[in-house]
PDB file of C-alpha atoms in Angstrom:
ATOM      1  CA  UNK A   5     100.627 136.267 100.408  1.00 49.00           C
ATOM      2  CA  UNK A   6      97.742 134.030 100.323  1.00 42.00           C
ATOM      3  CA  UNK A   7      96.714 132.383  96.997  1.00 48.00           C
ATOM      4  CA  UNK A   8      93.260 131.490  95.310  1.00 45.00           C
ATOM      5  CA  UNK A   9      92.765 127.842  94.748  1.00 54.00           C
ATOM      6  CA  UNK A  10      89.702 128.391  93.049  1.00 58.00           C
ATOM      7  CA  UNK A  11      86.785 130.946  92.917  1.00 61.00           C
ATOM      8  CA  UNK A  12      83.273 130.205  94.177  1.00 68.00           C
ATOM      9  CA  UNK A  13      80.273 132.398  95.370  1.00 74.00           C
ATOM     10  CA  UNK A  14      78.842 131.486  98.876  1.00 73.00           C
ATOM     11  CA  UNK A  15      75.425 132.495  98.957  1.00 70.00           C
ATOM     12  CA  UNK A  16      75.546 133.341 102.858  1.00 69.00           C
ATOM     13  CA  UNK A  17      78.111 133.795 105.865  1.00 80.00           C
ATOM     14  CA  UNK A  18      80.289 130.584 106.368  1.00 82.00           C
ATOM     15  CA  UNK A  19      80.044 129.546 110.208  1.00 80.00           C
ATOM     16  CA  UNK A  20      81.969 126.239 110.631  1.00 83.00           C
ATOM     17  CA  UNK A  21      84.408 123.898 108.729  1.00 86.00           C
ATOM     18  CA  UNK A  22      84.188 120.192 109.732  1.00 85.00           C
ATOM     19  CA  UNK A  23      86.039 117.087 108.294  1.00 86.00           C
ATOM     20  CA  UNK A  24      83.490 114.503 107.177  1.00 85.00           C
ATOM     21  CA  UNK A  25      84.918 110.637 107.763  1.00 84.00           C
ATOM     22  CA  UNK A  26      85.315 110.562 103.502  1.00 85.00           C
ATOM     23  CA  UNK A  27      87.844 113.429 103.859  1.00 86.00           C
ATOM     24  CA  UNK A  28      85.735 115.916 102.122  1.00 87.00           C
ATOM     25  CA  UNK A  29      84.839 119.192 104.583  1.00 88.00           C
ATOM     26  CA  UNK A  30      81.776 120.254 105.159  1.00 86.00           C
ATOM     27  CA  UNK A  31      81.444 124.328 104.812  1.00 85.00           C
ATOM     28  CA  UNK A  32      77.944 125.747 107.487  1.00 82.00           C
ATOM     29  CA  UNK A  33      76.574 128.740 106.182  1.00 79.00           C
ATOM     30  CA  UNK A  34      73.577 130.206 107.355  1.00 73.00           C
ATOM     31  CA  UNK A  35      71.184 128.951 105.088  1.00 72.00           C
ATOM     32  CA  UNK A  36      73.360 126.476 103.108  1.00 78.00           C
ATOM     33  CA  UNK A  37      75.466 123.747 103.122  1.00 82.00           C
ATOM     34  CA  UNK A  38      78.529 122.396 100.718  1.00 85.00           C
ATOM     35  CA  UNK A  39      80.761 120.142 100.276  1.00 86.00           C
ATOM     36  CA  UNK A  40      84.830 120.392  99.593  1.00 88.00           C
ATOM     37  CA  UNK A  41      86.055 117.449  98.312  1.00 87.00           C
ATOM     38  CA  UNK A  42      89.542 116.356  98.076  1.00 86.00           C
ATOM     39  CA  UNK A  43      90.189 117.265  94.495  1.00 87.00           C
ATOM     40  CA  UNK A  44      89.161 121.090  95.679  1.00 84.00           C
ATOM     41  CA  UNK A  45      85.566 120.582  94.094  1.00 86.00           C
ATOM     42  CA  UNK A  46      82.745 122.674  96.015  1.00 87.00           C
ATOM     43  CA  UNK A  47      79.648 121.451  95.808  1.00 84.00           C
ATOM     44  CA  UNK A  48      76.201 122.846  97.376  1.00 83.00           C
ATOM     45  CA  UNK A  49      74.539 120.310  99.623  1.00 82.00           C
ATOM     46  CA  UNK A  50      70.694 119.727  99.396  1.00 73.00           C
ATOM     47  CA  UNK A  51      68.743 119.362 102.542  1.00 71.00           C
ATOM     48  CA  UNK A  52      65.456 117.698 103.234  1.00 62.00           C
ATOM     49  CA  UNK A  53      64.591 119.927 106.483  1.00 61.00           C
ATOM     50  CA  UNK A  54      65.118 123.598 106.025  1.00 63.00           C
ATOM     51  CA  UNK A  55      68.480 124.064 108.909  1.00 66.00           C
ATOM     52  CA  UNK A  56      68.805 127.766 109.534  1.00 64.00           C
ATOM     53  CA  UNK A  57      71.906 129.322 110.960  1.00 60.00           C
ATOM     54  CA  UNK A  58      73.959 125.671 111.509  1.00 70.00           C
ATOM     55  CA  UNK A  59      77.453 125.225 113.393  1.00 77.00           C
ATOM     56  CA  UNK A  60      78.628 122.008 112.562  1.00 82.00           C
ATOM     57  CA  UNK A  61      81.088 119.820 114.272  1.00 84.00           C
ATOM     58  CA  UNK A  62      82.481 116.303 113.675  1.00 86.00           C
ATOM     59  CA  UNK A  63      83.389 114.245 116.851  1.00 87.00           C
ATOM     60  CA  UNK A  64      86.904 113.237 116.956  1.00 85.00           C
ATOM     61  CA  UNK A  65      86.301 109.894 118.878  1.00 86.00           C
ATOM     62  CA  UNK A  66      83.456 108.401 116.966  1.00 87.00           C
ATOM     63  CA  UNK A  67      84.133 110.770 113.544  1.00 87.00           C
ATOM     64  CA  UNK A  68      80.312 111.297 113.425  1.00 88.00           C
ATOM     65  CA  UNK A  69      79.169 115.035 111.814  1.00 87.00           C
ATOM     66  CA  UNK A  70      76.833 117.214 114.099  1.00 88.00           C
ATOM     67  CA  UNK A  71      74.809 119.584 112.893  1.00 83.00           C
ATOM     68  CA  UNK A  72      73.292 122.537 115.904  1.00 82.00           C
ATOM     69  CA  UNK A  73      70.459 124.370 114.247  1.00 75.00           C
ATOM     70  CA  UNK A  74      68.766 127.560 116.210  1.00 66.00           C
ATOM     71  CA  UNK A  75      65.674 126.583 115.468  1.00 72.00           C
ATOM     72  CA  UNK A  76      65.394 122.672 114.122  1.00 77.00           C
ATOM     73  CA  UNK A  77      68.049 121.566 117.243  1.00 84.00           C
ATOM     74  CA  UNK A  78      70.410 118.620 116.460  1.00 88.00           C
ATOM     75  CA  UNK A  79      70.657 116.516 113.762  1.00 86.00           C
ATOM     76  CA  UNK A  80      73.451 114.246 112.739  1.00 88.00           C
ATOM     77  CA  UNK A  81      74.818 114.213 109.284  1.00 84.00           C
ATOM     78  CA  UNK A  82      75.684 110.786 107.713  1.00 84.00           C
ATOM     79  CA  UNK A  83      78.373 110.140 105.094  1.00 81.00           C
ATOM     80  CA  UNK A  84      75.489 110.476 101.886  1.00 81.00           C
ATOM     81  CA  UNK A  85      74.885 113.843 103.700  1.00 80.00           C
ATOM     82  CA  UNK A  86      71.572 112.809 104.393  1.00 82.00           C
ATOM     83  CA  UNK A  87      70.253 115.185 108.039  1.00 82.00           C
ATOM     84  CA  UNK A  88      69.006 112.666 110.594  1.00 86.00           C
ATOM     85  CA  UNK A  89      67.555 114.160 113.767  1.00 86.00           C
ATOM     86  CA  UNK A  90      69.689 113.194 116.495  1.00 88.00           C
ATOM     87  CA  UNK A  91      67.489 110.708 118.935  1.00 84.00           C
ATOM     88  CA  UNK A  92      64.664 111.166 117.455  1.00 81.00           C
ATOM     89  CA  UNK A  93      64.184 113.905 119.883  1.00 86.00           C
ATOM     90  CA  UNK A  94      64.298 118.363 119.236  1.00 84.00           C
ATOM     91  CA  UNK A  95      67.338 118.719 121.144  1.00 88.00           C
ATOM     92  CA  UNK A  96      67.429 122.646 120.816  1.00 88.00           C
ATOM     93  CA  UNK A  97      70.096 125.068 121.762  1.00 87.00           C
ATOM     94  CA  UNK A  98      73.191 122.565 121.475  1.00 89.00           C
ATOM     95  CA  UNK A  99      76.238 123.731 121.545  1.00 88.00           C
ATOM     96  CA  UNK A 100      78.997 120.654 121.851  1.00 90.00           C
ATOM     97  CA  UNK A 101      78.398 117.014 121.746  1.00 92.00           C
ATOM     98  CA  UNK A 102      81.079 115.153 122.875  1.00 93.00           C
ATOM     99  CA  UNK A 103      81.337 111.027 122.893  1.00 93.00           C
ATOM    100  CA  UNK A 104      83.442 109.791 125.509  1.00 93.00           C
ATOM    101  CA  UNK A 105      85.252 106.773 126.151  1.00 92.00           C
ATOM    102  CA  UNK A 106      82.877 104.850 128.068  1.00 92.00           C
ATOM    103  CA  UNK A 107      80.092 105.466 124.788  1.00 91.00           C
ATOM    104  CA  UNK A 108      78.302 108.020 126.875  1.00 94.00           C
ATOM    105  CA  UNK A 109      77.381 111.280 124.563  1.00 94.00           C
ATOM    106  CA  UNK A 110      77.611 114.591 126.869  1.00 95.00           C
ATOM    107  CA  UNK A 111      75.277 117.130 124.757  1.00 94.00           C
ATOM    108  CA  UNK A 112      76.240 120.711 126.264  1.00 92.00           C
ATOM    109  CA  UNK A 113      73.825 124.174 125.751  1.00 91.00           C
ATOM    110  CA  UNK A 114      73.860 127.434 124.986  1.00 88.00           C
ATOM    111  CA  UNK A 115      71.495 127.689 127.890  1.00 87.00           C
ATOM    112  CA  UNK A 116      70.012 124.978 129.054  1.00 90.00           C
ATOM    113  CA  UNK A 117      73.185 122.717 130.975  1.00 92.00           C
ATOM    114  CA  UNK A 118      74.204 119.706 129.737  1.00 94.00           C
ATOM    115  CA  UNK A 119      72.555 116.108 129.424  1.00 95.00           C
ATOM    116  CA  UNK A 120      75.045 112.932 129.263  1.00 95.00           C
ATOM    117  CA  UNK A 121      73.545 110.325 127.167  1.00 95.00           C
ATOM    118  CA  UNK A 122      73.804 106.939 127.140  1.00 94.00           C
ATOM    119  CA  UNK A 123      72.926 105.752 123.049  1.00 89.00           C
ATOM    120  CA  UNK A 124      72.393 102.145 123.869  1.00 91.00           C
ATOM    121  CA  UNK A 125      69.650 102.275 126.980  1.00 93.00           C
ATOM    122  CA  UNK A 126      68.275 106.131 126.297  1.00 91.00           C
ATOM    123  CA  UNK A 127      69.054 106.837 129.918  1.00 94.00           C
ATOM    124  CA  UNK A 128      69.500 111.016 129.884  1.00 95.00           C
ATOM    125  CA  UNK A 129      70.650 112.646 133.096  1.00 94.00           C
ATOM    126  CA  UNK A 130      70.543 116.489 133.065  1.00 94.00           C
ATOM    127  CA  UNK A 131      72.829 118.665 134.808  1.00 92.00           C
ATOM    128  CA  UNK A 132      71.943 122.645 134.615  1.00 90.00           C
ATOM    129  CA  UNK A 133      72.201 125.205 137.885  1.00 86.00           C
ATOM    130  CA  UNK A 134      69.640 122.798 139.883  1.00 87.00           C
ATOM    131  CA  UNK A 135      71.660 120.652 140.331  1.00 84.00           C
ATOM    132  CA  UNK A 136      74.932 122.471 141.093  1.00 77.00           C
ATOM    133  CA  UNK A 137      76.482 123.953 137.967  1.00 79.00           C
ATOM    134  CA  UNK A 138      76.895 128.052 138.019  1.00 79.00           C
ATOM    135  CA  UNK A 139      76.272 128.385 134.809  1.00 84.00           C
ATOM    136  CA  UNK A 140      74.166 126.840 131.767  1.00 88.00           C
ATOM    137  CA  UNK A 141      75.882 128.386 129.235  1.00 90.00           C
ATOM    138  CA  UNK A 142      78.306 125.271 128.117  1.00 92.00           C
ATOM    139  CA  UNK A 143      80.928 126.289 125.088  1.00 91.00           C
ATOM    140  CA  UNK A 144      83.056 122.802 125.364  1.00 92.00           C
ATOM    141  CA  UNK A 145      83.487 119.333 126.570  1.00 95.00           C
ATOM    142  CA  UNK A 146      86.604 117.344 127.015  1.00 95.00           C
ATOM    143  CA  UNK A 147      87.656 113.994 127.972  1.00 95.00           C
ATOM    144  CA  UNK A 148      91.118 113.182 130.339  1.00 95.00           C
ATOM    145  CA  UNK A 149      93.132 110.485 129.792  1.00 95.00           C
ATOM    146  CA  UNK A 150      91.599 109.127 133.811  1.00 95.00           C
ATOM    147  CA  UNK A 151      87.532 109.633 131.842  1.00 95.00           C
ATOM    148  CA  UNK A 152      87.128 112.440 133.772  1.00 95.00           C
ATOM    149  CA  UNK A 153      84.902 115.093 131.898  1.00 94.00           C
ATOM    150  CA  UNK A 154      85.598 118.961 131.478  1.00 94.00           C
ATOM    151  CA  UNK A 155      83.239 121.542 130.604  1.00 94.00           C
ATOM    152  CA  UNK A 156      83.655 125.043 129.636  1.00 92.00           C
ATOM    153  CA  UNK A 157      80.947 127.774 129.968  1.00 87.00           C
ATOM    154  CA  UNK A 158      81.065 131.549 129.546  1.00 81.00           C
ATOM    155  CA  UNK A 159      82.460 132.040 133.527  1.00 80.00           C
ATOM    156  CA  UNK A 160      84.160 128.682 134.555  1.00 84.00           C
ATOM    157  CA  UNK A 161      85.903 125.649 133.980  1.00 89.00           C
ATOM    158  CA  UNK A 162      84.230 122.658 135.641  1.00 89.00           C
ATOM    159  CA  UNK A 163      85.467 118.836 136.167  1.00 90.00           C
ATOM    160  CA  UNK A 164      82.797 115.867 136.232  1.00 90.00           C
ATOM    161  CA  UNK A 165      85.030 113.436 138.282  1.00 90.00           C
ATOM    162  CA  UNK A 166      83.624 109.874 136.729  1.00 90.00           C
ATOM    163  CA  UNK A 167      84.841 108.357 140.073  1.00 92.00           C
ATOM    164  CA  UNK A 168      83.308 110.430 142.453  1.00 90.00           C
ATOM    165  CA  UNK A 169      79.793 111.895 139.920  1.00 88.00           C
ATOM    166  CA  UNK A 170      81.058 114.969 141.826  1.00 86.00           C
ATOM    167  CA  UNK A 171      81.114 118.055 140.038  1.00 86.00           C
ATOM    168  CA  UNK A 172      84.054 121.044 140.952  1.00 87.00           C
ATOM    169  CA  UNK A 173      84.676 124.484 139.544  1.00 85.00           C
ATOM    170  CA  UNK A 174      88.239 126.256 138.567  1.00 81.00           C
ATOM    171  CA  UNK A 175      87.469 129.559 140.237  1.00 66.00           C
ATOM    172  CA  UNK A 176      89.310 132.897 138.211  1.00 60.00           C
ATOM    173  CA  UNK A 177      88.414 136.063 139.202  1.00 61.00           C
ATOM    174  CA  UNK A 178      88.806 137.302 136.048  1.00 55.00           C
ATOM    175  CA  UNK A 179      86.314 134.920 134.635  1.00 47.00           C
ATOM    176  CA  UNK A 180      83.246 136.594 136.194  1.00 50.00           C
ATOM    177  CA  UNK A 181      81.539 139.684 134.759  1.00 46.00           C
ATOM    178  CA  UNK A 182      82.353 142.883 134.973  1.00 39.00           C
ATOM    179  CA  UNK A 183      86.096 142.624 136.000  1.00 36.00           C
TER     180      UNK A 183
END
């Protein structure tokens, strides 16, 4: 039987849960934002920029909160919850940012392929069904222990070999539409 901790009103649909690097989580809604802190406080969040239907995820390598708006694209959160646009750039229709190893930030899209970023030179190389991926739709990104880079979209599971800059697909039958 599951118990109440406390009571509070959400004003919308809650989307995502993500741990901020001061422990507290940060609750997405679709037109809000709070703040659970580790005393069981909720608080609602203020933003500058109205952020409309918002998944949120924190990176696990760098701890750094992301923010994927429909229509305002990505924006970073910072620890005095203050919404910085990521890059200074609309990045729209992000789905998973990932920050490897190496420092290199792989942004992945609902439609739209991926980019891998490098932060420190602004170098951005795009990857989308031009250039040899099946399918746009990315819905995760994950680092091996060897840097290698796997992706996840709505048909396949594909491997960036970091050696090699060769991209290869884990074919399932049952991954493809209709069967």
């Amino acid at each position: 039987k599951a118990t109440a901790i406390s009571e509070f009103s959400f004003e919308s649909n809650i989307f995502t849960l993500s741990e901020q690097r001061n422990g507290s989580i940060l609750i997405s809604s679709v037109r809000q934002f709070y703040s659970l802190d580790k005393n069981g406080s909720i608080s609602r969040i203020l933003t500058q920029n109205n952020l409309p239907f918002t998944l949120s995820m924190q990176d696990k390598l760098t701890k750094r909160t992301f923010i994927f708006s429909v229509s305002n694209g990505l924006h970073e959160i910072t620890d005095d919850y203050e919404f910085k646009q990521f890059g200074g750039k609309e990045y729209k229709g992000v789905s998973y940012v990932k920050t490897c190893s190496n420092g290199n930030i792989w942004l992945g899209f609902n439609r739209n392929g991926l980019i891998r970023l490098n932060e420190k030179t602004g170098e951005e190389i795009h990857f989308d069904e031009s250039t040899g991926l099946f399918d746009n739709s990315v819905r995760s990104i994950e680092e091996d222990s060897e840097g290698n880079i796997w992706i996840s979209t709505s048909e396949h599971i594909w491997k960036y070999d970091i050696a090699t800059r060769l991209f290869s697909v884990l074919h399932d039958d049952r991954f493809v539409k209709g069967k």
